[in-house]
Tab-separated table of C-alpha atoms in Angstrom:
chain	number	residue	atom	x	y	z
A	1	UNK	CA	-89.832	-111.819	-61.043
A	2	UNK	CA	-91.684	-108.685	-62.066
A	3	UNK	CA	-93.399	-105.945	-60.085
A	4	UNK	CA	-95.600	-103.276	-61.622
A	5	UNK	CA	-96.746	-100.032	-60.047
A	6	UNK	CA	-99.361	-97.921	-61.876
A	7	UNK	CA	-100.543	-94.605	-60.503
A	8	UNK	CA	-104.274	-94.054	-60.479
A	9	UNK	CA	-103.846	-90.414	-61.430
A	10	UNK	CA	-101.115	-88.105	-60.121
A	11	UNK	CA	-99.608	-87.021	-56.844
A	12	UNK	CA	-101.651	-84.585	-54.787
A	13	UNK	CA	-99.103	-81.790	-55.020
A	14	UNK	CA	-98.744	-82.169	-58.800
A	15	UNK	CA	-102.516	-82.273	-59.236
A	16	UNK	CA	-102.986	-79.168	-57.106
A	17	UNK	CA	-100.275	-77.287	-59.005
A	18	UNK	CA	-101.807	-78.238	-62.365
A	19	UNK	CA	-105.291	-77.241	-61.177
A	20	UNK	CA	-103.968	-73.884	-59.935
A	21	UNK	CA	-102.380	-73.174	-63.333
A	22	UNK	CA	-105.615	-74.046	-65.135
A	23	UNK	CA	-107.706	-71.815	-62.851
A	24	UNK	CA	-105.259	-68.937	-63.305
A	25	UNK	CA	-105.308	-69.416	-67.084
A	26	UNK	CA	-109.104	-69.464	-67.123
A	27	UNK	CA	-109.364	-66.201	-65.172
A	28	UNK	CA	-106.812	-64.516	-67.429
A	29	UNK	CA	-108.582	-65.649	-70.590
A	30	UNK	CA	-111.945	-64.412	-69.292
A	31	UNK	CA	-110.558	-60.974	-68.415
A	32	UNK	CA	-108.880	-60.646	-71.812
A	33	UNK	CA	-112.078	-61.720	-73.580
A	34	UNK	CA	-114.109	-58.977	-71.852
A	35	UNK	CA	-111.536	-56.318	-72.831
A	36	UNK	CA	-111.299	-57.409	-76.449
A	37	UNK	CA	-115.021	-57.830	-77.133
A	38	UNK	CA	-115.768	-54.459	-75.528
A	39	UNK	CA	-113.254	-52.559	-77.624
A	40	UNK	CA	-114.078	-54.488	-80.789
A	41	UNK	CA	-117.516	-52.842	-80.712
A	42	UNK	CA	-115.843	-49.437	-80.310
A	43	UNK	CA	-113.651	-50.069	-83.360
A	44	UNK	CA	-116.604	-51.073	-85.510
A	45	UNK	CA	-118.420	-47.838	-84.674
A	46	UNK	CA	-115.222	-45.803	-85.108
A	47	UNK	CA	-114.437	-47.435	-88.445
A	48	UNK	CA	-117.874	-46.596	-89.791
A	49	UNK	CA	-117.764	-42.991	-88.555
A	50	UNK	CA	-114.209	-42.325	-89.788
A	51	UNK	CA	-114.471	-44.286	-93.018
A	52	UNK	CA	-111.326	-46.210	-92.016
A	53	UNK	CA	-110.983	-49.694	-93.458
A	54	UNK	CA	-107.943	-50.150	-91.241
A	55	UNK	CA	-110.088	-49.784	-88.125
A	56	UNK	CA	-112.710	-52.161	-89.503
A	57	UNK	CA	-109.961	-54.632	-90.422
A	58	UNK	CA	-108.512	-54.369	-86.929
A	59	UNK	CA	-111.991	-54.958	-85.509
A	60	UNK	CA	-112.194	-58.097	-87.636
A	61	UNK	CA	-108.828	-59.145	-86.264
A	62	UNK	CA	-110.135	-58.567	-82.752
A	63	UNK	CA	-113.068	-60.815	-83.621
A	64	UNK	CA	-110.590	-63.623	-84.346
A	65	UNK	CA	-108.928	-62.859	-80.991
A	66	UNK	CA	-112.260	-63.172	-79.216
A	67	UNK	CA	-113.048	-66.386	-81.075
A	68	UNK	CA	-109.659	-67.899	-80.194
A	69	UNK	CA	-110.074	-67.027	-76.512
A	70	UNK	CA	-113.622	-68.385	-76.452
A	71	UNK	CA	-112.334	-71.582	-78.078
A	72	UNK	CA	-109.579	-71.830	-75.466
A	73	UNK	CA	-112.067	-71.397	-72.622
A	74	UNK	CA	-114.380	-74.006	-74.128
A	75	UNK	CA	-111.497	-76.468	-74.484
A	76	UNK	CA	-110.474	-75.904	-70.860
A	77	UNK	CA	-114.062	-76.427	-69.729
A	78	UNK	CA	-114.409	-79.746	-71.541
A	79	UNK	CA	-110.864	-80.683	-70.506
A	80	UNK	CA	-112.047	-80.777	-66.886
A	81	UNK	CA	-114.528	-83.557	-67.609
A	82	UNK	CA	-113.805	-86.790	-65.800
A	83	UNK	CA	-112.042	-89.668	-67.543
A	84	UNK	CA	-114.074	-92.686	-68.606
A	85	UNK	CA	-113.514	-96.233	-69.816
A	86	UNK	CA	-113.747	-94.924	-73.384
A	87	UNK	CA	-111.546	-91.854	-72.821
A	88	UNK	CA	-109.128	-92.846	-70.089
A	89	UNK	CA	-107.401	-89.443	-70.104
A	90	UNK	CA	-110.646	-87.507	-70.327
A	91	UNK	CA	-110.809	-84.542	-72.711
A	92	UNK	CA	-107.474	-82.926	-71.864
A	93	UNK	CA	-106.265	-83.222	-75.458
A	94	UNK	CA	-108.898	-80.714	-76.571
A	95	UNK	CA	-106.650	-77.906	-75.338
A	96	UNK	CA	-103.934	-78.930	-77.789
A	97	UNK	CA	-106.445	-79.124	-80.634
A	98	UNK	CA	-107.673	-75.632	-79.735
A	99	UNK	CA	-104.082	-74.360	-79.855
A	100	UNK	CA	-103.712	-75.941	-83.312
A	101	UNK	CA	-106.887	-74.181	-84.470
A	102	UNK	CA	-105.506	-70.888	-83.143
A	103	UNK	CA	-102.251	-71.321	-85.069
A	104	UNK	CA	-104.048	-72.095	-88.318
A	105	UNK	CA	-106.403	-69.156	-87.779
A	106	UNK	CA	-103.402	-66.839	-87.351
A	107	UNK	CA	-102.130	-67.920	-90.752
A	108	UNK	CA	-105.546	-67.320	-92.305
A	109	UNK	CA	-105.633	-63.828	-90.770
A	110	UNK	CA	-102.154	-63.040	-92.114
A	111	UNK	CA	-103.201	-64.044	-95.639
A	112	UNK	CA	-106.308	-61.852	-95.373
A	113	UNK	CA	-104.232	-58.878	-94.148
A	114	UNK	CA	-101.794	-59.152	-97.075
A	115	UNK	CA	-104.577	-59.505	-99.652
A	116	UNK	CA	-106.382	-56.491	-98.193
A	117	UNK	CA	-103.135	-54.481	-98.207
A	118	UNK	CA	-102.451	-55.282	-101.875
A	119	UNK	CA	-105.943	-54.127	-102.822
A	120	UNK	CA	-105.375	-50.828	-101.012
A	121	UNK	CA	-102.292	-50.068	-103.093
A	122	UNK	CA	-104.540	-49.512	-106.087
A	123	UNK	CA	-107.496	-47.952	-104.259
A	124	UNK	CA	-106.464	-46.234	-101.035
A	125	UNK	CA	-109.565	-44.924	-99.202
A	126	UNK	CA	-109.885	-41.413	-97.790
A	127	UNK	CA	-110.221	-41.508	-94.010
A	128	UNK	CA	-110.506	-39.140	-91.066
A	129	UNK	CA	-106.992	-39.457	-89.715
A	130	UNK	CA	-107.659	-37.746	-86.378
A	131	UNK	CA	-110.477	-40.085	-85.334
A	132	UNK	CA	-108.526	-43.059	-86.649
A	133	UNK	CA	-105.532	-42.045	-84.539
A	134	UNK	CA	-107.532	-41.638	-81.313
A	135	UNK	CA	-109.315	-44.993	-81.644
A	136	UNK	CA	-106.121	-46.735	-82.761
A	137	UNK	CA	-104.268	-45.411	-79.697
A	138	UNK	CA	-107.054	-46.627	-77.417
A	139	UNK	CA	-106.947	-50.032	-79.139
A	140	UNK	CA	-103.201	-50.190	-78.559
A	141	UNK	CA	-103.731	-49.659	-74.813
A	142	UNK	CA	-106.451	-52.329	-74.715
A	143	UNK	CA	-104.224	-54.846	-76.497
A	144	UNK	CA	-101.314	-54.032	-74.193
A	145	UNK	CA	-103.570	-54.715	-71.203
A	146	UNK	CA	-104.797	-58.010	-72.708
A	147	UNK	CA	-101.235	-59.083	-73.546
A	148	UNK	CA	-100.114	-58.299	-69.992
A	149	UNK	CA	-102.977	-60.384	-68.594
A	150	UNK	CA	-102.139	-63.382	-70.787
A	151	UNK	CA	-98.343	-63.167	-70.714
A	152	UNK	CA	-97.673	-65.192	-67.559
A	153	UNK	CA	-100.193	-68.053	-68.097
A	154	UNK	CA	-99.031	-68.324	-71.740
A	155	UNK	CA	-95.694	-69.662	-70.430
A	156	UNK	CA	-97.419	-72.738	-68.981
A	157	UNK	CA	-100.279	-73.396	-71.400
A	158	UNK	CA	-100.110	-73.794	-75.181
A	159	UNK	CA	-103.796	-73.022	-75.438
A	160	UNK	CA	-103.331	-69.675	-73.683
A	161	UNK	CA	-100.214	-69.059	-75.767
A	162	UNK	CA	-102.332	-69.375	-78.899
A	163	UNK	CA	-104.690	-66.684	-77.614
A	164	UNK	CA	-101.679	-64.608	-76.520
A	165	UNK	CA	-100.166	-64.781	-80.015
A	166	UNK	CA	-103.500	-63.587	-81.434
A	167	UNK	CA	-103.443	-60.607	-79.071
A	168	UNK	CA	-99.814	-59.811	-79.947
A	169	UNK	CA	-100.673	-59.882	-83.648
A	170	UNK	CA	-103.612	-57.577	-82.992
A	171	UNK	CA	-101.373	-55.317	-80.895
A	172	UNK	CA	-99.118	-54.977	-83.932
A	173	UNK	CA	-102.212	-54.165	-85.959
A	174	UNK	CA	-103.053	-51.398	-83.482
A	175	UNK	CA	-99.527	-50.027	-83.874
A	176	UNK	CA	-100.050	-49.973	-87.634
A	177	UNK	CA	-103.356	-48.144	-87.169
A	178	UNK	CA	-101.685	-45.543	-84.928
A	179	UNK	CA	-98.767	-44.985	-87.311
A	180	UNK	CA	-101.121	-44.817	-90.277
A	181	UNK	CA	-103.348	-42.392	-88.396
A	182	UNK	CA	-100.384	-40.116	-87.683
A	183	UNK	CA	-99.182	-40.180	-91.298
A	184	UNK	CA	-102.678	-39.636	-92.713
A	185	UNK	CA	-103.576	-36.918	-90.206
A	186	UNK	CA	-100.264	-35.040	-90.393
A	187	UNK	CA	-99.123	-35.613	-93.982
A	188	UNK	CA	-102.023	-37.123	-95.906
A	189	UNK	CA	-99.963	-40.246	-96.730
A	190	UNK	CA	-102.794	-42.731	-97.252
A	191	UNK	CA	-100.403	-45.239	-98.867
A	192	UNK	CA	-98.792	-45.820	-95.445
A	193	UNK	CA	-101.702	-48.024	-94.383
A	194	UNK	CA	-101.222	-50.869	-96.923
A	195	UNK	CA	-97.428	-50.754	-96.555
A	196	UNK	CA	-97.608	-51.278	-92.799
A	197	UNK	CA	-100.308	-53.906	-93.240
A	198	UNK	CA	-97.941	-56.104	-95.293
A	199	UNK	CA	-95.329	-55.864	-92.530
A	200	UNK	CA	-97.897	-56.866	-89.926
A	201	UNK	CA	-98.952	-59.839	-92.060
A	202	UNK	CA	-95.364	-61.115	-92.116
A	203	UNK	CA	-95.022	-60.737	-88.347
A	204	UNK	CA	-98.263	-62.674	-87.813
A	205	UNK	CA	-96.909	-65.539	-89.946
A	206	UNK	CA	-93.772	-65.711	-87.774
A	207	UNK	CA	-95.861	-65.837	-84.573
A	208	UNK	CA	-98.111	-68.534	-86.029
A	209	UNK	CA	-95.124	-70.638	-87.075
A	210	UNK	CA	-93.611	-70.602	-83.580
A	211	UNK	CA	-96.891	-71.722	-82.049
A	212	UNK	CA	-97.532	-74.360	-84.721
A	213	UNK	CA	-94.131	-76.013	-84.216
A	214	UNK	CA	-94.842	-76.388	-80.491
A	215	UNK	CA	-98.313	-77.814	-81.115
A	216	UNK	CA	-97.032	-80.326	-83.686
A	217	UNK	CA	-94.304	-81.438	-81.257
A	218	UNK	CA	-96.979	-82.195	-78.656
A	219	UNK	CA	-99.215	-83.988	-81.167
A	220	UNK	CA	-96.243	-86.129	-82.203
A	221	UNK	CA	-95.856	-86.957	-78.491
A	222	UNK	CA	-92.316	-85.622	-78.354
A	223	UNK	CA	-90.552	-85.247	-75.040
A	224	UNK	CA	-91.295	-81.870	-73.382
A	225	UNK	CA	-88.507	-79.333	-73.876
A	226	UNK	CA	-88.213	-78.671	-70.151
A	227	UNK	CA	-87.461	-82.321	-69.320
A	228	UNK	CA	-83.950	-83.716	-69.840
A	229	UNK	CA	-84.685	-87.375	-70.582
A	230	UNK	CA	-81.067	-88.490	-70.239
A	231	UNK	CA	-80.737	-86.767	-66.878
A	232	UNK	CA	-83.955	-88.403	-65.653
A	233	UNK	CA	-82.711	-91.869	-66.641
A	234	UNK	CA	-79.360	-91.180	-65.005
A	235	UNK	CA	-81.119	-90.096	-61.806
A	236	UNK	CA	-83.068	-93.373	-61.791
A	237	UNK	CA	-79.962	-95.448	-62.449
A	238	UNK	CA	-78.079	-93.802	-59.597
A	239	UNK	CA	-80.522	-95.351	-57.122
A	240	UNK	CA	-79.271	-98.459	-55.280
A	241	UNK	CA	-80.355	-101.657	-56.964
A	242	UNK	CA	-81.168	-100.140	-60.386
A	243	UNK	CA	-79.231	-101.653	-63.282
A	244	UNK	CA	-80.720	-99.686	-66.185
A	245	UNK	CA	-83.845	-97.962	-67.495
A	246	UNK	CA	-85.369	-98.722	-70.890
A	247	UNK	CA	-88.587	-98.501	-72.902
A	248	UNK	CA	-88.834	-94.872	-71.800
A	249	UNK	CA	-91.680	-92.686	-73.051
A	250	UNK	CA	-92.240	-89.086	-71.951
A	251	UNK	CA	-94.867	-86.892	-73.559
A	252	UNK	CA	-97.209	-83.978	-72.944
A	253	UNK	CA	-100.840	-84.973	-72.815
A	254	UNK	CA	-102.138	-81.433	-72.230
A	255	UNK	CA	-100.639	-78.124	-71.073
A	256	UNK	CA	-99.161	-78.652	-67.602
A	257	UNK	CA	-99.757	-82.427	-67.703
A	258	UNK	CA	-96.679	-84.499	-68.634
A	259	UNK	CA	-96.581	-88.296	-68.454
A	260	UNK	CA	-93.855	-90.924	-68.100
A	261	UNK	CA	-93.782	-94.670	-68.637
A	262	UNK	CA	-90.598	-96.711	-68.240
A	263	UNK	CA	-89.215	-100.173	-67.444
A	264	UNK	CA	-86.666	-100.239	-64.629
A	265	UNK	CA	-84.328	-103.233	-64.456
A	266	UNK	CA	-83.061	-104.049	-60.961
A	267	UNK	CA	-80.420	-106.422	-59.675
A	268	UNK	CA	-81.762	-110.007	-59.463
A	269	UNK	CA	-81.417	-110.249	-55.675
A	270	UNK	CA	-82.347	-106.668	-54.797
A	271	UNK	CA	-85.398	-106.493	-52.414
A	272	UNK	CA	-87.053	-103.666	-54.353
A	273	UNK	CA	-90.533	-104.048	-52.885
A	274	UNK	CA	-89.326	-104.002	-49.310
A	275	UNK	CA	-86.878	-101.162	-49.829
A	276	UNK	CA	-89.338	-98.581	-51.215
A	277	UNK	CA	-87.496	-98.290	-54.534
A	278	UNK	CA	-90.623	-97.439	-56.509
A	279	UNK	CA	-91.489	-94.664	-54.074
A	280	UNK	CA	-88.013	-93.170	-54.448
A	281	UNK	CA	-88.161	-93.309	-58.223
A	282	UNK	CA	-91.624	-91.794	-58.183
A	283	UNK	CA	-90.431	-88.972	-55.945
A	284	UNK	CA	-87.628	-88.199	-58.400
A	285	UNK	CA	-90.091	-88.042	-61.290
A	286	UNK	CA	-92.527	-85.782	-59.427
A	287	UNK	CA	-90.231	-83.475	-57.486
A	288	UNK	CA	-87.201	-83.131	-59.766
A	289	UNK	CA	-88.904	-83.286	-63.166
A	290	UNK	CA	-92.467	-82.108	-62.376
A	291	UNK	CA	-94.148	-85.071	-64.067
A	292	UNK	CA	-97.852	-85.555	-63.353
A	293	UNK	CA	-98.560	-89.125	-64.474
A	294	UNK	CA	-95.970	-91.864	-63.861
A	295	UNK	CA	-96.090	-95.583	-64.651
A	296	UNK	CA	-93.002	-97.651	-63.745
A	297	UNK	CA	-92.449	-101.371	-64.170
A	298	UNK	CA	-89.698	-103.265	-62.350
A	299	UNK	CA	-87.924	-106.105	-64.140
A	300	UNK	CA	-85.442	-108.653	-62.750
A	301	UNK	CA	-84.593	-110.889	-65.687
A	302	UNK	CA	-81.067	-110.161	-66.950
A	303	UNK	CA	-82.011	-111.702	-70.299
A	304	UNK	CA	-84.103	-108.673	-71.228
A	305	UNK	CA	-81.198	-106.269	-71.652
A	306	UNK	CA	-77.754	-106.740	-73.214
A	307	UNK	CA	-76.466	-103.171	-73.526
A	308	UNK	CA	-73.752	-101.479	-71.474
A	309	UNK	CA	-75.219	-100.411	-68.143
A	310	UNK	CA	-72.686	-97.715	-67.427
A	311	UNK	CA	-74.616	-94.534	-66.534
A	312	UNK	CA	-71.944	-92.366	-68.126
A	313	UNK	CA	-72.564	-93.955	-71.523
A	314	UNK	CA	-76.313	-93.390	-71.430
A	315	UNK	CA	-76.430	-91.092	-74.442
A	316	UNK	CA	-74.219	-93.297	-76.607
A	317	UNK	CA	-76.239	-96.427	-75.858
A	318	UNK	CA	-79.646	-94.701	-76.037
A	319	UNK	CA	-80.443	-95.723	-79.632
A	320	UNK	CA	-79.568	-99.345	-78.868
A	321	UNK	CA	-82.141	-99.763	-76.111
A	322	UNK	CA	-85.130	-101.631	-77.421
A	323	UNK	CA	-88.248	-99.493	-77.289
A	324	UNK	CA	-86.393	-96.518	-75.856
A	325	UNK	CA	-87.655	-93.983	-78.363
A	326	UNK	CA	-88.886	-91.005	-76.398
A	327	UNK	CA	-92.442	-90.286	-77.411
């Protein structure tokens, strides 16, 4: 005998929490976009007036910040579109693709920064250090404000984290502009600008790599880092009537939206439907592991599973369970 329970969408409290995170992320991205675009125009004017290529380069970097944030907002907008028969999960995956684009753009920016720095070693431009320093310091404050705005939502949304990493990279660029401005203004050391630019390029590569590894993990449908799969299966198997759990798949569909599918084998004579077992298992998935989409199937045939059902040996028997690859 087999009983299947499929959720139409997600529990109300999980849906509300996810919607709240998305609204908060959208507001933060919009505020950061206004700050960055506004000061980008200031840097362009300041770079022209001071003759500073560093300021113009930083303005170009800010343009990539603005583009990444606009891309993130667009992905979130389309991600809210309703699901259809053709796209049963809607457009939520667009947020992950936007995060991937942000990571690749960061690498492109880092390559451009290094190439520009190498060119300046042989032809360092004369600049007005005082004006460069003032505008660079103002840019540093703007980037600090944008980073502060994006810091909290970046913890819950890979798309926002991509924009946050762009802002952090640009913040480092502003630091380089300030330091270069001080050295040029006080000592006339124009060579300081390309040297610091190479360092910034390396730091941008590191930031891009961290983001890219997270994005690839999601695209490969790996289990979310914050969910202990073995502990979840053990929690299921501790419920009365449950023999074992197999064919387990846990993955992140979009930031803040994790899904679970699993087969739950129960004792042949256990009255699962009348005892509310599925509701208890669902409650564990939602409340203890913060999953948003859960599909569980009950099985009663003892012929489907031959492995040791001891909960304590879950990790050792995990590879032996047919279809139990976490993905």
